[in-house]
Structures are given as C-alpha cells and as structure tokens.
C-alpha cells in the first residue's frame, strides 16, 4: 500500500513535470506527445511517481545531438 502514496492526479503530475493537465489528457487520448503510463482507479486517472521520474530520466540530455528530436 506504500505505493499508493506515490500516485499523482493529472494536476499534480502536470505540476511535477511542468506540463498542463490538458497536455497530459491530450496525450492519453491521442497517444501522441507525452507518453507516460497511467492508471485508471475507479473513474480517476493516476500517475505513479516512478513513471513520472522515468519520463524525466529518459528525456534528460547533455546536448541536442542526444535527443532523437534534434534537427
């Protein structure tokens, strides 16, 4: 049950990542953009802190050549 303390709602997740909850909602709906696993608990959307941290780790670069989006 300790893991339940690390569940964020979309507003909290957005604040943690400096993204709007709408951006997260659009990505969940379309599958495009921010790709972060989420849980559906009853009628609520929840994000694990570990998934948010993994997203940040996987999108951390030391120069633009490392980013797959670099042009």
Short mmCIF file of N, CA, C and O in Angstrom, two decimals:
data_model
loop_
_atom_site.label_atom_id
_atom_site.label_comp_id
_atom_site.label_asym_id
_atom_site.label_seq_id
_atom_site.Cartn_x
_atom_site.Cartn_y
_atom_site.Cartn_z
N UNK A 1 0.80 -1.20 0.00
CA UNK A 1 0.00 0.00 0.00
C UNK A 1 0.84 1.27 0.00
O UNK A 1 0.34 2.34 -0.26
N UNK A 2 2.13 1.14 0.29
CA UNK A 2 3.03 2.29 0.29
C UNK A 2 3.03 2.97 -1.08
O UNK A 2 3.13 4.19 -1.18
N UNK A 3 2.89 2.19 -2.15
CA UNK A 3 2.93 2.75 -3.50
C UNK A 3 1.78 3.71 -3.75
O UNK A 3 1.89 4.65 -4.53
N UNK A 4 0.65 3.52 -3.09
CA UNK A 4 -0.50 4.40 -3.29
C UNK A 4 -0.20 5.83 -2.86
O UNK A 4 -0.80 6.77 -3.35
N UNK A 5 0.75 6.02 -1.96
CA UNK A 5 1.13 7.36 -1.54
C UNK A 5 1.87 8.09 -2.65
O UNK A 5 2.03 9.30 -2.59
N UNK A 6 2.31 7.37 -3.65
CA UNK A 6 3.09 7.95 -4.73
C UNK A 6 2.28 8.07 -6.02
O UNK A 6 2.84 8.11 -7.10
N UNK A 7 0.95 8.13 -5.88
CA UNK A 7 0.10 8.32 -7.05
C UNK A 7 -0.30 9.78 -7.15
O UNK A 7 -0.73 10.39 -6.17
N UNK A 8 -0.12 10.34 -8.35
CA UNK A 8 -0.44 11.74 -8.59
C UNK A 8 -1.67 11.83 -9.49
O UNK A 8 -1.80 11.05 -10.43
N UNK A 9 -2.55 12.78 -9.23
CA UNK A 9 -3.63 13.04 -10.17
C UNK A 9 -3.05 13.86 -11.33
O UNK A 9 -1.90 14.30 -11.26
N UNK A 10 -3.81 14.07 -12.41
CA UNK A 10 -3.25 14.80 -13.56
C UNK A 10 -2.75 16.20 -13.22
O UNK A 10 -1.72 16.64 -13.77
N UNK A 11 -3.42 16.90 -12.33
CA UNK A 11 -2.96 18.25 -11.96
C UNK A 11 -1.60 18.17 -11.26
O UNK A 11 -0.68 18.93 -11.57
N UNK A 12 -1.48 17.24 -10.31
CA UNK A 12 -0.23 17.08 -9.58
C UNK A 12 0.89 16.62 -10.51
O UNK A 12 2.02 17.10 -10.42
N UNK A 13 0.57 15.68 -11.40
CA UNK A 13 1.56 15.19 -12.36
C UNK A 13 2.02 16.31 -13.28
O UNK A 13 3.21 16.45 -13.56
N UNK A 14 1.07 17.13 -13.72
CA UNK A 14 1.42 18.25 -14.57
C UNK A 14 2.33 19.25 -13.86
O UNK A 14 3.30 19.73 -14.44
N UNK A 15 2.03 19.51 -12.60
CA UNK A 15 2.89 20.42 -11.82
C UNK A 15 4.28 19.83 -11.64
O UNK A 15 5.29 20.53 -11.76
N UNK A 16 4.35 18.54 -11.40
CA UNK A 16 5.63 17.85 -11.22
C UNK A 16 6.49 17.93 -12.48
O UNK A 16 7.71 18.11 -12.40
N UNK A 17 5.84 17.82 -13.65
CA UNK A 17 6.56 17.82 -14.93
C UNK A 17 6.59 19.19 -15.59
O UNK A 17 7.20 19.34 -16.65
N UNK A 18 5.92 20.17 -15.01
CA UNK A 18 5.78 21.50 -15.60
C UNK A 18 5.04 21.42 -16.94
O UNK A 18 5.44 22.03 -17.93
N UNK A 19 3.97 20.62 -16.94
CA UNK A 19 3.09 20.48 -18.10
C UNK A 19 1.66 20.76 -17.63
O UNK A 19 1.34 20.59 -16.46
N UNK A 20 0.81 21.14 -18.55
CA UNK A 20 -0.58 21.36 -18.17
C UNK A 20 -1.31 20.01 -18.11
O UNK A 20 -0.97 19.07 -18.84
N UNK A 21 -2.32 19.91 -17.24
CA UNK A 21 -3.14 18.70 -17.21
C UNK A 21 -3.79 18.43 -18.58
O UNK A 21 -3.98 17.27 -18.95
N UNK A 22 -4.08 19.49 -19.33
CA UNK A 22 -4.66 19.32 -20.67
C UNK A 22 -3.68 18.63 -21.61
O UNK A 22 -4.08 17.80 -22.43
N UNK A 23 -2.40 18.96 -21.51
CA UNK A 23 -1.39 18.28 -22.32
C UNK A 23 -1.38 16.79 -22.02
O UNK A 23 -1.33 15.96 -22.93
N UNK A 24 -1.42 16.45 -20.74
CA UNK A 24 -1.46 15.04 -20.34
C UNK A 24 -2.73 14.36 -20.86
O UNK A 24 -2.69 13.24 -21.36
N UNK A 25 -3.87 15.06 -20.75
CA UNK A 25 -5.14 14.49 -21.22
C UNK A 25 -5.11 14.27 -22.73
O UNK A 25 -5.56 13.22 -23.22
N UNK A 26 -4.58 15.25 -23.48
CA UNK A 26 -4.50 15.09 -24.94
C UNK A 26 -3.60 13.92 -25.30
O UNK A 26 -3.92 13.15 -26.22
N UNK A 27 -2.49 13.76 -24.60
CA UNK A 27 -1.58 12.64 -24.88
C UNK A 27 -2.23 11.30 -24.56
O UNK A 27 -2.05 10.33 -25.30
N UNK A 28 -2.98 11.25 -23.47
CA UNK A 28 -3.68 10.00 -23.13
C UNK A 28 -4.71 9.66 -24.20
O UNK A 28 -4.87 8.51 -24.59
N UNK A 29 -5.40 10.67 -24.69
CA UNK A 29 -6.47 10.47 -25.66
C UNK A 29 -5.96 10.09 -27.04
O UNK A 29 -6.50 9.21 -27.69
N UNK A 30 -4.90 10.77 -27.48
CA UNK A 30 -4.42 10.57 -28.85
C UNK A 30 -3.27 9.59 -28.97
O UNK A 30 -3.01 9.07 -30.05
N UNK A 31 -2.55 9.37 -27.86
CA UNK A 31 -1.37 8.51 -27.93
C UNK A 31 -0.17 9.22 -28.53
O UNK A 31 0.83 8.60 -28.84
N UNK A 32 -0.26 10.53 -28.70
CA UNK A 32 0.80 11.33 -29.30
C UNK A 32 1.29 12.33 -28.26
O UNK A 32 0.51 12.87 -27.49
N UNK A 33 2.59 12.58 -28.26
CA UNK A 33 3.14 13.58 -27.34
C UNK A 33 3.78 12.92 -26.14
O UNK A 33 4.59 12.02 -26.28
N UNK A 34 3.38 13.36 -24.97
CA UNK A 34 3.95 12.87 -23.72
C UNK A 34 3.45 11.45 -23.49
O UNK A 34 2.26 11.23 -23.28
N UNK A 35 4.37 10.50 -23.55
CA UNK A 35 3.99 9.09 -23.41
C UNK A 35 4.36 8.59 -22.02
O UNK A 35 5.49 8.19 -21.78
N UNK A 36 3.38 8.66 -21.11
CA UNK A 36 3.59 8.23 -19.73
C UNK A 36 2.46 7.29 -19.36
O UNK A 36 1.28 7.60 -19.56
N UNK A 37 2.81 6.15 -18.80
CA UNK A 37 1.80 5.20 -18.35
C UNK A 37 0.97 5.81 -17.25
O UNK A 37 1.45 6.61 -16.45
N UNK A 38 -0.31 5.45 -17.22
CA UNK A 38 -1.20 5.94 -16.19
C UNK A 38 -2.12 4.82 -15.73
O UNK A 38 -2.24 3.78 -16.38
N UNK A 39 -2.75 5.04 -14.59
CA UNK A 39 -3.68 4.08 -14.02
C UNK A 39 -5.08 4.66 -14.06
O UNK A 39 -5.25 5.87 -13.93
N UNK A 40 -6.05 3.81 -14.20
CA UNK A 40 -7.44 4.21 -14.08
C UNK A 40 -7.94 3.57 -12.79
O UNK A 40 -8.06 2.36 -12.69
N UNK A 41 -8.18 4.39 -11.78
CA UNK A 41 -8.62 3.91 -10.48
C UNK A 41 -10.04 4.42 -10.28
O UNK A 41 -10.25 5.61 -10.06
N UNK A 42 -11.00 3.51 -10.42
CA UNK A 42 -12.39 3.96 -10.42
C UNK A 42 -12.58 4.85 -11.64
O UNK A 42 -12.27 4.48 -12.74
N UNK A 43 -13.02 6.05 -11.43
CA UNK A 43 -13.17 6.99 -12.53
C UNK A 43 -12.03 8.00 -12.60
O UNK A 43 -12.11 8.96 -13.35
N UNK A 44 -10.98 7.77 -11.82
CA UNK A 44 -9.89 8.74 -11.74
C UNK A 44 -8.65 8.27 -12.49
O UNK A 44 -8.36 7.08 -12.54
N UNK A 45 -7.93 9.23 -13.03
CA UNK A 45 -6.64 8.98 -13.67
C UNK A 45 -5.56 9.24 -12.62
O UNK A 45 -5.57 10.26 -11.93
N UNK A 46 -4.61 8.33 -12.52
CA UNK A 46 -3.50 8.46 -11.58
C UNK A 46 -2.20 8.13 -12.30
O UNK A 46 -2.16 7.28 -13.19
N UNK A 47 -1.14 8.80 -11.88
CA UNK A 47 0.20 8.55 -12.40
C UNK A 47 1.10 8.11 -11.25
O UNK A 47 1.06 8.71 -10.18
N UNK A 48 1.89 7.08 -11.48
CA UNK A 48 2.89 6.67 -10.49
C UNK A 48 4.06 7.65 -10.54
O UNK A 48 4.52 8.02 -11.61
N UNK A 49 4.57 8.01 -9.39
CA UNK A 49 5.74 8.89 -9.33
C UNK A 49 6.91 8.25 -10.07
O UNK A 49 7.65 8.94 -10.76
N UNK A 50 7.06 6.95 -9.95
CA UNK A 50 8.16 6.27 -10.63
C UNK A 50 8.06 6.41 -12.15
O UNK A 50 9.08 6.56 -12.83
N UNK A 51 6.85 6.41 -12.70
CA UNK A 51 6.68 6.60 -14.15
C UNK A 51 7.01 8.03 -14.56
O UNK A 51 7.60 8.27 -15.62
N UNK A 52 6.65 9.00 -13.71
CA UNK A 52 6.99 10.39 -13.99
C UNK A 52 8.50 10.58 -13.94
O UNK A 52 9.08 11.25 -14.81
N UNK A 53 9.14 9.97 -12.95
CA UNK A 53 10.60 10.07 -12.84
C UNK A 53 11.28 9.40 -14.03
O UNK A 53 12.26 9.93 -14.56
N UNK A 54 10.77 8.25 -14.46
CA UNK A 54 11.33 7.57 -15.64
C UNK A 54 11.22 8.46 -16.88
O UNK A 54 12.15 8.53 -17.69
N UNK A 55 10.09 9.14 -17.03
CA UNK A 55 9.92 10.05 -18.16
C UNK A 55 10.99 11.14 -18.13
O UNK A 55 11.61 11.44 -19.15
N UNK A 56 11.21 11.72 -16.96
CA UNK A 56 12.22 12.77 -16.83
C UNK A 56 13.62 12.24 -17.13
O UNK A 56 14.40 12.89 -17.84
N UNK A 57 13.93 11.07 -16.63
CA UNK A 57 15.25 10.47 -16.88
C UNK A 57 15.45 10.20 -18.37
O UNK A 57 16.51 10.50 -18.93
N UNK A 58 14.41 9.68 -19.02
CA UNK A 58 14.51 9.35 -20.44
C UNK A 58 14.50 10.57 -21.34
O UNK A 58 14.75 10.45 -22.54
N UNK A 59 14.20 11.73 -20.78
CA UNK A 59 14.19 12.97 -21.57
C UNK A 59 15.21 13.97 -21.02
O UNK A 59 15.00 15.18 -21.09
N UNK A 60 16.30 13.45 -20.50
CA UNK A 60 17.39 14.27 -20.00
C UNK A 60 18.58 14.09 -20.92
O UNK A 60 19.01 12.96 -21.18
N UNK A 61 19.11 15.20 -21.43
CA UNK A 61 20.19 15.16 -22.41
C UNK A 61 21.26 16.15 -22.02
O UNK A 61 20.99 17.17 -21.38
N UNK A 62 22.49 15.89 -22.44
CA UNK A 62 23.57 16.83 -22.18
C UNK A 62 23.86 17.71 -23.39
O UNK A 62 24.53 18.72 -23.28
N UNK A 63 23.35 17.32 -24.56
CA UNK A 63 23.46 18.16 -25.76
C UNK A 63 22.38 17.74 -26.75
O UNK A 63 21.82 16.65 -26.65
N UNK A 64 22.09 18.61 -27.71
CA UNK A 64 20.96 18.37 -28.62
C UNK A 64 21.16 17.15 -29.51
O UNK A 64 20.18 16.56 -29.97
N UNK A 65 22.39 16.74 -29.75
CA UNK A 65 22.63 15.57 -30.58
C UNK A 65 22.14 14.27 -29.95
O UNK A 65 21.92 13.29 -30.64
N UNK A 66 21.96 14.27 -28.65
CA UNK A 66 21.47 13.08 -27.97
C UNK A 66 19.97 12.90 -28.12
O UNK A 66 19.45 11.81 -28.02
N UNK A 67 19.28 13.99 -28.35
CA UNK A 67 17.82 13.95 -28.45
C UNK A 67 17.41 13.39 -29.80
O UNK A 67 17.89 13.83 -30.84
N UNK A 68 16.48 12.46 -29.81
CA UNK A 68 16.02 11.90 -31.09
C UNK A 68 15.17 12.90 -31.86
O UNK A 68 14.89 12.72 -33.01
N UNK A 69 14.78 14.02 -31.19
CA UNK A 69 14.01 15.05 -31.85
C UNK A 69 14.88 16.16 -32.40
O UNK A 69 14.39 17.10 -32.98
N UNK A 70 16.17 16.07 -32.19
CA UNK A 70 17.07 17.13 -32.65
C UNK A 70 17.07 17.17 -34.18
O UNK A 70 17.01 16.16 -34.85
N UNK A 71 17.12 18.38 -34.70
CA UNK A 71 17.16 18.52 -36.17
C UNK A 71 18.52 18.96 -36.61
O UNK A 71 19.29 19.51 -35.89
#
